[in-house]
Coordinates of C-alpha atoms in Angstrom, one line a residue:
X1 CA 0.0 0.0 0.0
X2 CA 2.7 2.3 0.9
X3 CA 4.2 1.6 -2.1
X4 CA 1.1 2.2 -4.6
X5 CA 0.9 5.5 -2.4
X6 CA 4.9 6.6 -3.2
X7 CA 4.0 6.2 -7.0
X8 CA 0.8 7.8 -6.6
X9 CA 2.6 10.7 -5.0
X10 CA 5.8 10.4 -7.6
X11 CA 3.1 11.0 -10.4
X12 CA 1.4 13.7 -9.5
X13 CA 4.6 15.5 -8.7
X14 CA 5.6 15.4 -12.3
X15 CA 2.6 16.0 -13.6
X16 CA 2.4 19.2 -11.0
X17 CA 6.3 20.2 -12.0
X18 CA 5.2 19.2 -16.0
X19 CA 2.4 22.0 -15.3
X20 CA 4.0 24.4 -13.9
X21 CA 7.1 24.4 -16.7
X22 CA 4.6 24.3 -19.7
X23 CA 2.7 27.3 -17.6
X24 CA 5.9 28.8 -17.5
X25 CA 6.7 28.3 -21.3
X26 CA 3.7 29.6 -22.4
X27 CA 3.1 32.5 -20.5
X28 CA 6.7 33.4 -21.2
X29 CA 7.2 36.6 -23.1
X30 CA 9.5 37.5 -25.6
X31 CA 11.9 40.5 -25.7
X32 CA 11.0 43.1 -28.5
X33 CA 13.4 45.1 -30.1
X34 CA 11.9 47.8 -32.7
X35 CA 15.2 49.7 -34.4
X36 CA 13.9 52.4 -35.9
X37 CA 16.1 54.2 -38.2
X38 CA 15.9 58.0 -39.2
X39 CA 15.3 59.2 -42.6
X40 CA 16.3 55.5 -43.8
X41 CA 14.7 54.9 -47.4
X42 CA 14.0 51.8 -48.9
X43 CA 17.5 51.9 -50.8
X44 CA 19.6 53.0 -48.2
X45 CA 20.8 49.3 -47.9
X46 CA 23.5 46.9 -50.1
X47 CA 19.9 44.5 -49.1
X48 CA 17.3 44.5 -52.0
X49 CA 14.5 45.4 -51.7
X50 CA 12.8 46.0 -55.1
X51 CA 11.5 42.6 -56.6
X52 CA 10.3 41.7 -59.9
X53 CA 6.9 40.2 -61.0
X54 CA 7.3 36.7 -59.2
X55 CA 8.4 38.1 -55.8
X56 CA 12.5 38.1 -56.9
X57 CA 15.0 40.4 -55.4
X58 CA 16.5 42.7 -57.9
X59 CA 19.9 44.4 -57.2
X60 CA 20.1 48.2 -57.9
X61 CA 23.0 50.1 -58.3
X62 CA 22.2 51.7 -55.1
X63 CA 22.6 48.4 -53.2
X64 CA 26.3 48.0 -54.6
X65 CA 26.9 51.7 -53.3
X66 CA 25.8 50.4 -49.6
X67 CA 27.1 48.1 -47.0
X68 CA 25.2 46.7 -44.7
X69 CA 25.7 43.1 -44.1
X70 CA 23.7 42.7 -40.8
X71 CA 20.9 43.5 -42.6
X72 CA 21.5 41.1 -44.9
X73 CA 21.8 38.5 -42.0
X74 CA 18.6 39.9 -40.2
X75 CA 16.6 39.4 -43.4
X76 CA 18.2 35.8 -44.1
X77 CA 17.0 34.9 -40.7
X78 CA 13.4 36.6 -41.3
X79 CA 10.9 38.2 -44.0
X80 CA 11.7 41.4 -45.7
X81 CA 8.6 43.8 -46.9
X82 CA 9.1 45.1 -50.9
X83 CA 6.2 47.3 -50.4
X84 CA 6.1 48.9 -46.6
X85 CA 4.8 52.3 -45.7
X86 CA 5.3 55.1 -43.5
X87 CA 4.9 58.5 -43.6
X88 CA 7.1 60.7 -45.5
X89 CA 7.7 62.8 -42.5
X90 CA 8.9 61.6 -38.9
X91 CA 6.4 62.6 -36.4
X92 CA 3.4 61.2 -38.1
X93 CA 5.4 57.7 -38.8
X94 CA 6.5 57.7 -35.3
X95 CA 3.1 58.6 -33.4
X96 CA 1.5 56.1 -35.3
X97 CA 4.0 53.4 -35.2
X98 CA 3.0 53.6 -31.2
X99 CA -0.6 53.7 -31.5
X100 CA -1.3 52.0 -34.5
X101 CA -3.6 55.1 -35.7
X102 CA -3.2 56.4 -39.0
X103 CA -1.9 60.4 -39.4
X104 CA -4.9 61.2 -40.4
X105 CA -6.4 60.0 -37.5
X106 CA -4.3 61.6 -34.8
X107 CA -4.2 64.4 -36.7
X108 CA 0.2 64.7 -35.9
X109 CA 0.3 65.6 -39.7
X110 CA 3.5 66.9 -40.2
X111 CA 6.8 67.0 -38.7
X112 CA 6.7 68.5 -35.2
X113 CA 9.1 72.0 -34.8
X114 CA 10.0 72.2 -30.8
X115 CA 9.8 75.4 -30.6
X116 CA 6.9 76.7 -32.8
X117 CA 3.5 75.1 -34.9
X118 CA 5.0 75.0 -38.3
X119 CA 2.3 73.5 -40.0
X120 CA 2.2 76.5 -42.7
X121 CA 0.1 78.8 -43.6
X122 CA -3.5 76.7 -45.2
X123 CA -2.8 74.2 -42.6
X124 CA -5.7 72.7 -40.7
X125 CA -5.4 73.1 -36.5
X126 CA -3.4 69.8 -36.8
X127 CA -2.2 68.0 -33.8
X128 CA 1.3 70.3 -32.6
X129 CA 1.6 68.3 -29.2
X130 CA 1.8 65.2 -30.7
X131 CA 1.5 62.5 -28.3
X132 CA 0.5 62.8 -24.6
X133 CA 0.3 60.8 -21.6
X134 CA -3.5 60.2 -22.3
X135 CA -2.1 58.4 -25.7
X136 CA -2.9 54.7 -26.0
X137 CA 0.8 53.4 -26.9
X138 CA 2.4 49.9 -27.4
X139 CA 5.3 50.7 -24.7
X140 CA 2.2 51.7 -22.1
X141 CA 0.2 48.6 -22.5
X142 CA 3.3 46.1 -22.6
X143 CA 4.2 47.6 -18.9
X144 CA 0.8 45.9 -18.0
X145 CA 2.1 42.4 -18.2
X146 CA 5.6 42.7 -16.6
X147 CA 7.8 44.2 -19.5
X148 CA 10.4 46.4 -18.4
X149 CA 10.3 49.6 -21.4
X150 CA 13.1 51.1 -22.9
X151 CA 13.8 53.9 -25.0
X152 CA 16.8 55.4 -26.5
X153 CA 17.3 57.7 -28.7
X154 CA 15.7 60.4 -31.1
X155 CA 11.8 61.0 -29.6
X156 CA 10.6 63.7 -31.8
X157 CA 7.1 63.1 -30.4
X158 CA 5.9 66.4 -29.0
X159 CA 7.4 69.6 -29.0
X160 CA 9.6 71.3 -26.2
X161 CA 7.6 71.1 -23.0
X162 CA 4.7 69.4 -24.3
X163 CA 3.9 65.6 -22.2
X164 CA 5.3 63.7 -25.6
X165 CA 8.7 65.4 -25.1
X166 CA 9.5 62.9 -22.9
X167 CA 9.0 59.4 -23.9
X168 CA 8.5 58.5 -19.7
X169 CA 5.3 60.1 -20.1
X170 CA 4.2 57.6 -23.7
X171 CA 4.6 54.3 -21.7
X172 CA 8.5 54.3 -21.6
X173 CA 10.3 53.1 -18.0
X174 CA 13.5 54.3 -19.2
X175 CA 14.5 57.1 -21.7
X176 CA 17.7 57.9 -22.9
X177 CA 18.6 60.9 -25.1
X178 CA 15.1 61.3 -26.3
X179 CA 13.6 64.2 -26.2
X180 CA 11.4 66.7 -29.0
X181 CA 14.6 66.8 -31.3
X182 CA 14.3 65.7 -34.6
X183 CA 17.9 65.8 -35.0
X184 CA 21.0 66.4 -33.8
X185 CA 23.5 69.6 -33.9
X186 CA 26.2 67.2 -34.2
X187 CA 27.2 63.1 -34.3
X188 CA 30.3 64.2 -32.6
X189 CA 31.1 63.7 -28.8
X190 CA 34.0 66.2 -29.0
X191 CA 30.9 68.6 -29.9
X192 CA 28.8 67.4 -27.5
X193 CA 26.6 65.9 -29.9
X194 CA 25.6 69.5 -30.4
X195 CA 25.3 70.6 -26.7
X196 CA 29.0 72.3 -26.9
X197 CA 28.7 76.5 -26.2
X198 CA 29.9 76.5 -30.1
X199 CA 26.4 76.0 -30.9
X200 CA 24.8 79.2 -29.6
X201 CA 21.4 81.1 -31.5
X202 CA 21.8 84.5 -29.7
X203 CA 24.8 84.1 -27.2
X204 CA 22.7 81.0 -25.3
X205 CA 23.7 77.4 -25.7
X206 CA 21.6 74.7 -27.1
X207 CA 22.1 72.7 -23.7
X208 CA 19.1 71.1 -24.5
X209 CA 19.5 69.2 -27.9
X210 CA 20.5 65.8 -27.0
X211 CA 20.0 64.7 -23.5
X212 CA 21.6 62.1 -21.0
X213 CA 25.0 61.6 -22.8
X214 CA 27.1 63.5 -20.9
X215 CA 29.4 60.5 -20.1
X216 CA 30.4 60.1 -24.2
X217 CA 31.7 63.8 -24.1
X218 CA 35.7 63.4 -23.6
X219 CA 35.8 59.8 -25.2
X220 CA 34.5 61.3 -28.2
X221 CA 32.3 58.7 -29.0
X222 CA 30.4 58.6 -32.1
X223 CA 26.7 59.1 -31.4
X224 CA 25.1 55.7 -32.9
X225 CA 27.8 54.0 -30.9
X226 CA 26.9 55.8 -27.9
X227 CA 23.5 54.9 -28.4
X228 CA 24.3 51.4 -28.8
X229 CA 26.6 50.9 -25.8
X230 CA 23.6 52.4 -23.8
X231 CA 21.4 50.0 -25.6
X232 CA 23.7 47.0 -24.5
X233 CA 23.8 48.3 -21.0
X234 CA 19.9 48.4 -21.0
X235 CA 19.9 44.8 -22.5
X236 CA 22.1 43.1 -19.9
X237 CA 20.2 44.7 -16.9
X238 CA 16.7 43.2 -18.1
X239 CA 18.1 40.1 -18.6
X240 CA 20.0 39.7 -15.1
X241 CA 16.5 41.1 -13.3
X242 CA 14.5 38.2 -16.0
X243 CA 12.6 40.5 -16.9
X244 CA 10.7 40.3 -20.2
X245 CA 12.1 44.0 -22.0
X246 CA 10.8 46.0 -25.0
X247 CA 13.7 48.2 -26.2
X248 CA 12.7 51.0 -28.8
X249 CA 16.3 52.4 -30.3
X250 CA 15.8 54.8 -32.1
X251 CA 18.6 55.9 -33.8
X252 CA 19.0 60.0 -34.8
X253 CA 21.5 58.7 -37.8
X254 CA 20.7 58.5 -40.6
X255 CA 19.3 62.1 -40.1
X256 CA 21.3 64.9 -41.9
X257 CA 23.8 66.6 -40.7
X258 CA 25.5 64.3 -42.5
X259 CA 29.0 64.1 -40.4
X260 CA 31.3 61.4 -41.8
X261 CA 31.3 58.4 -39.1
X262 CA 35.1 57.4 -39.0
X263 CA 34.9 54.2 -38.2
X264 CA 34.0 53.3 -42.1
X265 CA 34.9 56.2 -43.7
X266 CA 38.1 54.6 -45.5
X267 CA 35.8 52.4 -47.6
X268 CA 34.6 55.6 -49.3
X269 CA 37.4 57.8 -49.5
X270 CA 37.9 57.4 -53.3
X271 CA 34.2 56.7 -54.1
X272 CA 33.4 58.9 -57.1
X273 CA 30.9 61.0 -54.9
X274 CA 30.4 63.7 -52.8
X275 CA 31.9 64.0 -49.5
X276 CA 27.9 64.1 -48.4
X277 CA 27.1 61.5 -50.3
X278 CA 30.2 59.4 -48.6
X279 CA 29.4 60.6 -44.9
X280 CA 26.4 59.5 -45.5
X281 CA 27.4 55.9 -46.3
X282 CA 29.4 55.7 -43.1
X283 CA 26.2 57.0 -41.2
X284 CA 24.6 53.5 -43.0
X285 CA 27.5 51.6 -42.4
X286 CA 27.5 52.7 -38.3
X287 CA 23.7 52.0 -38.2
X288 CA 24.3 48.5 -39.5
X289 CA 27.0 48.0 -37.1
X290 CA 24.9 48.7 -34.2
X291 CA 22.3 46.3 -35.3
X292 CA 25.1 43.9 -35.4
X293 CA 26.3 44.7 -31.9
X294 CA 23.0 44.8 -30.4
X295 CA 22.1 40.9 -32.1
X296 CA 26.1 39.6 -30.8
X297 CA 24.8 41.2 -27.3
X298 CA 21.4 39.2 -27.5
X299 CA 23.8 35.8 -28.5
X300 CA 25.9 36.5 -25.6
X301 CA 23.3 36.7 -22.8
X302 CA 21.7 33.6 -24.4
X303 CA 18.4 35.1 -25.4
X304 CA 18.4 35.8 -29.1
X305 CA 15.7 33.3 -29.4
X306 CA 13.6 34.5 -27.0
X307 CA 13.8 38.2 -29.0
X308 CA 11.8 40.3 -31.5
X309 CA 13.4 42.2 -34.1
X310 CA 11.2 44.9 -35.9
X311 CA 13.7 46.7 -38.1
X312 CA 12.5 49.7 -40.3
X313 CA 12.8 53.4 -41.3
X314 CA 10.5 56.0 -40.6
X315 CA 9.7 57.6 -44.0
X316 CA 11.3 58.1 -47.0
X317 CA 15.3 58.3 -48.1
X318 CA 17.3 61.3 -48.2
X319 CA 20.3 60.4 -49.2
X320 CA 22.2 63.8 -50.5
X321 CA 22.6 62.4 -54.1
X322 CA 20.2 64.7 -56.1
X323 CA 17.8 67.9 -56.2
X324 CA 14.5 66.9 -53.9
X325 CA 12.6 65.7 -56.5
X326 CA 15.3 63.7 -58.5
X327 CA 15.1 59.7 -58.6
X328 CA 19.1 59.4 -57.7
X329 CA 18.2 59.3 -54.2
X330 CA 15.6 56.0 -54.2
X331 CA 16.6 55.2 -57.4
X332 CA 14.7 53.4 -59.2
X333 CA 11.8 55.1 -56.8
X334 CA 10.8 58.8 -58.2
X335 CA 11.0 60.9 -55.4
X336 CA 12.6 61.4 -51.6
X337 CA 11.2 62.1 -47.6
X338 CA 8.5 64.9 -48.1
X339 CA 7.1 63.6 -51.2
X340 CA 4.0 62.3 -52.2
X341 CA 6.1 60.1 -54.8
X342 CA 6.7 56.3 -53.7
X343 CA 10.5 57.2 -52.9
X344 CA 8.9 59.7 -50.0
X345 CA 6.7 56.7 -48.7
X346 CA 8.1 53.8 -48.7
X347 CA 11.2 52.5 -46.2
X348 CA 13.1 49.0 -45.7
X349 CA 11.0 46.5 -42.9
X350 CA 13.0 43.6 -41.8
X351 CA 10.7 41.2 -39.3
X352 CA 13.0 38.5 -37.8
X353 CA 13.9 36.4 -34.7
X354 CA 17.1 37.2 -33.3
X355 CA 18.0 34.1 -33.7
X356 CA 15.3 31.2 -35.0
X357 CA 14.6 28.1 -33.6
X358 CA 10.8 26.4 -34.7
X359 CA 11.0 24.4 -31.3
X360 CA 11.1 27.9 -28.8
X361 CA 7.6 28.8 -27.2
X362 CA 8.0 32.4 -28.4
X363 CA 8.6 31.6 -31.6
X364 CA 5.5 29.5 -31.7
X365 CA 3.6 32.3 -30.6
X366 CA 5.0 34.1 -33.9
X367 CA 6.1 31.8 -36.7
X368 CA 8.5 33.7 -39.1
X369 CA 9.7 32.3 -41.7
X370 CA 13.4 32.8 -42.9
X371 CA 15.0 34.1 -46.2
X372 CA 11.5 35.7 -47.3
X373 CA 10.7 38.5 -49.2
X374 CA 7.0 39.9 -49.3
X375 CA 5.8 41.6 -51.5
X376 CA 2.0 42.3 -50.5
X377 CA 1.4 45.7 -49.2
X378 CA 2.6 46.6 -45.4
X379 CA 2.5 49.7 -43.2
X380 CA 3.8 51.7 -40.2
X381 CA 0.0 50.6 -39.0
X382 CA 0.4 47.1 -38.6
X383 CA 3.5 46.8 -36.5
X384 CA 1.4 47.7 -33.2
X385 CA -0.9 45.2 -33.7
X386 CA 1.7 42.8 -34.5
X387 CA 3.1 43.4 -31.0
X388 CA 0.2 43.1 -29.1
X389 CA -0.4 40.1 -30.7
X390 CA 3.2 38.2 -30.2
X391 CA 3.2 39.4 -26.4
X392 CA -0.8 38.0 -26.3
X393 CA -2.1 41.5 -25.2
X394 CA -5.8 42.5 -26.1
X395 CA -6.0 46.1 -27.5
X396 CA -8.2 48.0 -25.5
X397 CA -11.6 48.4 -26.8
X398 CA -11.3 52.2 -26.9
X399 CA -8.4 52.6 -29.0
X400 CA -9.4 52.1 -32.9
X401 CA -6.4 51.0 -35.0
X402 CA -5.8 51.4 -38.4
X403 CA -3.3 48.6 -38.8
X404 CA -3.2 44.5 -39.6
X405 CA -1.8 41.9 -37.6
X406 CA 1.2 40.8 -40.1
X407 CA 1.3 37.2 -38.8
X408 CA 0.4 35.7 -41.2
X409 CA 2.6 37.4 -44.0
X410 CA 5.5 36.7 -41.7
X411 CA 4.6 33.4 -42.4
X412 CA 5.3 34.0 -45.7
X413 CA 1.9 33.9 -47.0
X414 CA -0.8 36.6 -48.6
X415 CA -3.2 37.8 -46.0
X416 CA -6.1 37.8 -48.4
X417 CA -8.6 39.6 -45.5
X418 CA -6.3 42.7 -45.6
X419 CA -7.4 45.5 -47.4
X420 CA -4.5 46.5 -49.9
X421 CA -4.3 50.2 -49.3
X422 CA -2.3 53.1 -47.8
X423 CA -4.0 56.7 -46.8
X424 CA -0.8 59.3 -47.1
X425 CA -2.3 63.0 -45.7
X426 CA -0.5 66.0 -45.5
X427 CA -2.5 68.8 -45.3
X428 CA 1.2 71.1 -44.9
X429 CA 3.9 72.6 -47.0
X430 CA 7.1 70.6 -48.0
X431 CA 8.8 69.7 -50.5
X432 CA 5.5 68.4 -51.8
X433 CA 2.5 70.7 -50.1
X434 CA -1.2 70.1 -49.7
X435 CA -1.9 66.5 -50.7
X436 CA -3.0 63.5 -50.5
X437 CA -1.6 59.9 -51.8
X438 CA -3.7 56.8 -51.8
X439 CA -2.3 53.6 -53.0
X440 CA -5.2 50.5 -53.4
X441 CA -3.9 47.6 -54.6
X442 CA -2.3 47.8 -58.0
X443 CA -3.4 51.8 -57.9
X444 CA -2.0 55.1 -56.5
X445 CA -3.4 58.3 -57.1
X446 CA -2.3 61.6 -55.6
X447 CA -4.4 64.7 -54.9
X448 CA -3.3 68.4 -54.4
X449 CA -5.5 70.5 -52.8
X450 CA -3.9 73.7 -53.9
X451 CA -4.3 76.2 -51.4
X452 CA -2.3 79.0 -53.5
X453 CA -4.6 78.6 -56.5
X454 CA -1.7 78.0 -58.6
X455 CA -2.7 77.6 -62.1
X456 CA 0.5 74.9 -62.4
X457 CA -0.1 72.5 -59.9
X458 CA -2.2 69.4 -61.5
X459 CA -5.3 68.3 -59.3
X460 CA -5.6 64.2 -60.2
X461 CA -1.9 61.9 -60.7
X462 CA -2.6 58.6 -61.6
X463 CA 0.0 55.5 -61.9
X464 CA -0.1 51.6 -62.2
X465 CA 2.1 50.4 -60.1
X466 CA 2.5 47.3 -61.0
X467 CA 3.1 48.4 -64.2
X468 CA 4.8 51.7 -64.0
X469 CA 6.6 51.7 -60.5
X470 CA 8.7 54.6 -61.3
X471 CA 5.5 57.0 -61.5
X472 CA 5.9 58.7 -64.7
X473 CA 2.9 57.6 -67.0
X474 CA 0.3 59.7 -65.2
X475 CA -3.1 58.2 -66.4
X476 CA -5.5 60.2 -64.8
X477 CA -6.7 61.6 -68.1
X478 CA -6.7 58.2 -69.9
X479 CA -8.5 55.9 -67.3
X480 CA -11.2 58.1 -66.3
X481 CA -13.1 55.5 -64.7
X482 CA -10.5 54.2 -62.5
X483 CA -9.5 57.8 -61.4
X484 CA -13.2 58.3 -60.6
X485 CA -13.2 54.7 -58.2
X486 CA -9.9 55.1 -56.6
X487 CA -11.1 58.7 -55.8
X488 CA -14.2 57.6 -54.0
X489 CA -12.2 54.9 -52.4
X490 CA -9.8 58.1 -51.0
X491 CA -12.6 60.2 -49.8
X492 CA -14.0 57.0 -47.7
X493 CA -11.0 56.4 -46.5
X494 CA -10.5 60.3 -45.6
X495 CA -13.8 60.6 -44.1
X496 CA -13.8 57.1 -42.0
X497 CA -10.4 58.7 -40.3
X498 CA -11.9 62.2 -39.3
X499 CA -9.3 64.0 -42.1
X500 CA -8.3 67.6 -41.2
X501 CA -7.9 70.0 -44.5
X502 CA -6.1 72.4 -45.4
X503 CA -8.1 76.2 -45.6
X504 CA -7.5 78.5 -48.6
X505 CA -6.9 82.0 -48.3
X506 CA -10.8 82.8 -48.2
X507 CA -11.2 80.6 -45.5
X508 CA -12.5 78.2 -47.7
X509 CA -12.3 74.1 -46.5
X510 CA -10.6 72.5 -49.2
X511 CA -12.1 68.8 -49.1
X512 CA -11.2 66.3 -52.0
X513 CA -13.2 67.6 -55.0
X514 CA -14.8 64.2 -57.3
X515 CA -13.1 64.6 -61.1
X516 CA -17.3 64.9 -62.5
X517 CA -17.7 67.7 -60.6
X518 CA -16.9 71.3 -61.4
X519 CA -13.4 72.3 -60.1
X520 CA -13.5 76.0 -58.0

């Protein structure tokens, strides 16, 4: 009897201690890393991007210009997105890449000037403060179930004493070096990465640009290796605490001003180029390395499988290799950042595992496939629900989202339920002013509002691009039909999102006019 009651009691220990580790592997979360990189267009990279009609990668010229080999590694090791877009300025891309909300939406339409509402002159009363501690972010609903939130580097999502000038206030436990800059004065830690008394407007010292690096000063320290190491530190201490850890770096690189990163600069020094043009390269080349760094540091503390990678750039390339609206920069793209062209919309994504393994519990949770390239349409939208998704949070019920869960395109597949479309507004003045882009499916059609009046500027733009990617057969005049659907399809999409409009000098609204009727 006492025997048949030791096994009894041996059994239902391992099944106890079998339930509690399978409890433990399921409800186990996995790191997150999004790298977000500044101004970073989709052929900013020696990693193709552009495919041809059966979904193969095709090497520009551009690509042989760039080297970047741990992005090479990280989409070997994941899936790569052909067609993924953002915003062609950075604030919009970057409030909604934390609430899943379109621009139009949150109404954070343009890029966001600390120190003064720069949405121009026919602008709407757009969204200046940007984010605020009311906001409904990713970082904020991740700290619900246990993750320890990091941020580091370049904010830029509110202005100077606004809530969303500090990411603490958006959901983050720790921030370093973010803050409302868009930029940096300088890359260089002998200059203080621009907080040195060299750089004064009116005798007073920008003391304020890039916070929380003081340490990097003396050593000059490149920035996006200060960045990194602080990155690193951040990394270790989660893991020795256990401690499930989203870690948002954010890199200011590869932002202009373009200052030549040393490190790589001998690989260009008899380039055929400018000296921009070749600064920028290293700024590429110092960003790669730091995804690099940040993937050995993963391996190291033995949880690369156990981690997320989202890598992508905020909006379009501007690379200083042509006038603004000249294809050399996204090349064979027509346009750069602040365009309503696809070279101003559309950045590298790179969705990964830092390290795969089928059999991990994580990875379960998230099948990625490797060595994939997809080609169906994705956006700065779908990456929140993507998270919340892989770390099994429930969006709240009173935040709407505007993205799509990409699992199952990271598995390699078509989501068929997905609507194929991408609302660009920018009710502003930039390089391009006052217009909207809509791309549906094979179709993209871009809309100027035209404020000024300006006899010049062409209402309706109309391209296949499937069939002319490069944007220069405008056939708004020769497919009147289609012009007239993808128009209504735009106004929908306008309206369902609560659009804000830019106002003529009458005071007039300017909503989207139909092509049938008559043009004022």
């Amino acid at each position: 009897m006492k025997k048949i009651t030791l096994l009894v009691t041996i059994a239902l220990c391992t099944i106890l201690i079998y339930s509690l580790f399978n409890t433990t592997n399921e409800s186990k979360k996995p790191n997150i890393i999004v790298f977000v990189v500044d101004d970073m267009g989709l052929m900013d990279t020696s990693v193709p991007f552009i495919t041809d009609d059966k979904g193969n990668a095709i090497k520009q010229p551009l690509n042989d210009w760039y080297h970047t080999p741990n992005m090479q590694s990280l989409a070997d090791k994941g899936v790569r997105f052909s067609q993924f877009y953002a915003q062609s300025v950075c604030s919009p891309t970057r409030a909604s890449l934390l609430t899943g909300q379109n621009a139009t939406r949150h109404h954070t339409t343009t890029w966001i000037n600390p120190s003064e509402n720069n949405g121009g002159k026919f602008a709407p009363n757009w969204n200046w403060q940007g984010l605020s501690n009311e906001s409904t972010t990713f970082p904020k609903l991740l700290q619900t179930v246990g993750y320890k939130t990091i941020h580091i580097g370049k904010g830029h999502f509110g202005p100077l004493e606004s809530e969303g000038a500090d990411p603490t206030n958006l959901g983050f436990d720790v921030n370093i070096a973010g803050g409302p800059w868009g930029r940096p004065k300088s890359y260089y830690g002998r200059n203080h990465y621009g907080n040195h008394d060299k750089y004064k407007v009116k005798d007073k010292p920008l003391t304020h640009n890039i916070p929380h690096l003081e340490g990097y000063y003396d050593n000059d320290v490149f920035l996006t290796e200060a960045l990194t190491m602080e990155a690193s530190k951040e990394i270790e201490k989660a893991a020795n605490q256990q401690q499930p850890f989203l870690l948002y770096l954010s890199h200011y690189a590869v932002h202009a001003p373009f200052d030549s990163d040393p490190r790589f600069a001998k690989r260009y020094e008899h380039a055929d180029k400018s000296e921009r043009a070749k600064a920028y390269a290293t700024l590429i080349e110092g960003m790669d390395k730091s995804l690099g760094d940040i993937v050995n540091k993963l391996e190291q503390l033995n949880i690369a499988e156990d981690t997320l990678i989202v890598f992508l750039g905020d909006n379009g390339g501007d690379a200083p290799l042509g006038k603004n609206d000249d294809i050399a920069t996204s090349a064979p793209l027509k346009g750069r950042k602040g365009t309503s062209w696809e070279g101003g919309m559309r950045a590298p994504l790179i969705v990964s595992w830092a390290k795969p393994n089928s059999a991990n519990p994580s990875q379960n949770q998230l099948p990625i496939s490797t060595n994939v390239i997809n080609t169906q349409v994705a956006t700065v939208l779908d990456i929140y629900p993507t998270i919340l998704a892989a770390s099994s949070i429930t969006n709240p019920n009173t935040q709407v989202i505007d993205g799509v869960n990409l699992a199952q395109q990271l598995t390699g597949n078509i989501n068929t339920e997905r609507d194929n479309s991408f609302l660009m507004h920018f009710p502003h003045e930039h390089r391009h002013s006052y217009f909207t882009s809509y791309r549906l499916d094979d179709w993209k059609i871009i809309y100027h509002y035209n404020p000024k009046n300006n006899k010049k500027v062409k209402r309706y733009q109309l391209y296949n691009l499937v069939q002319d990617p490069t944007e220069n057969v405008d056939l708004s005049t020769d497919k009147p039909e289609k012009l007239q659907q993808l128009m209504q399809a735009m106004i929908k999409a306008l309206e369902s999102e609560n659009a804000q409009y830019p106002i003529n000098r009458n005071g007039k609204v300017l909503t989207p006019v139909l092509p049938s009727v008559e043009l004022i």
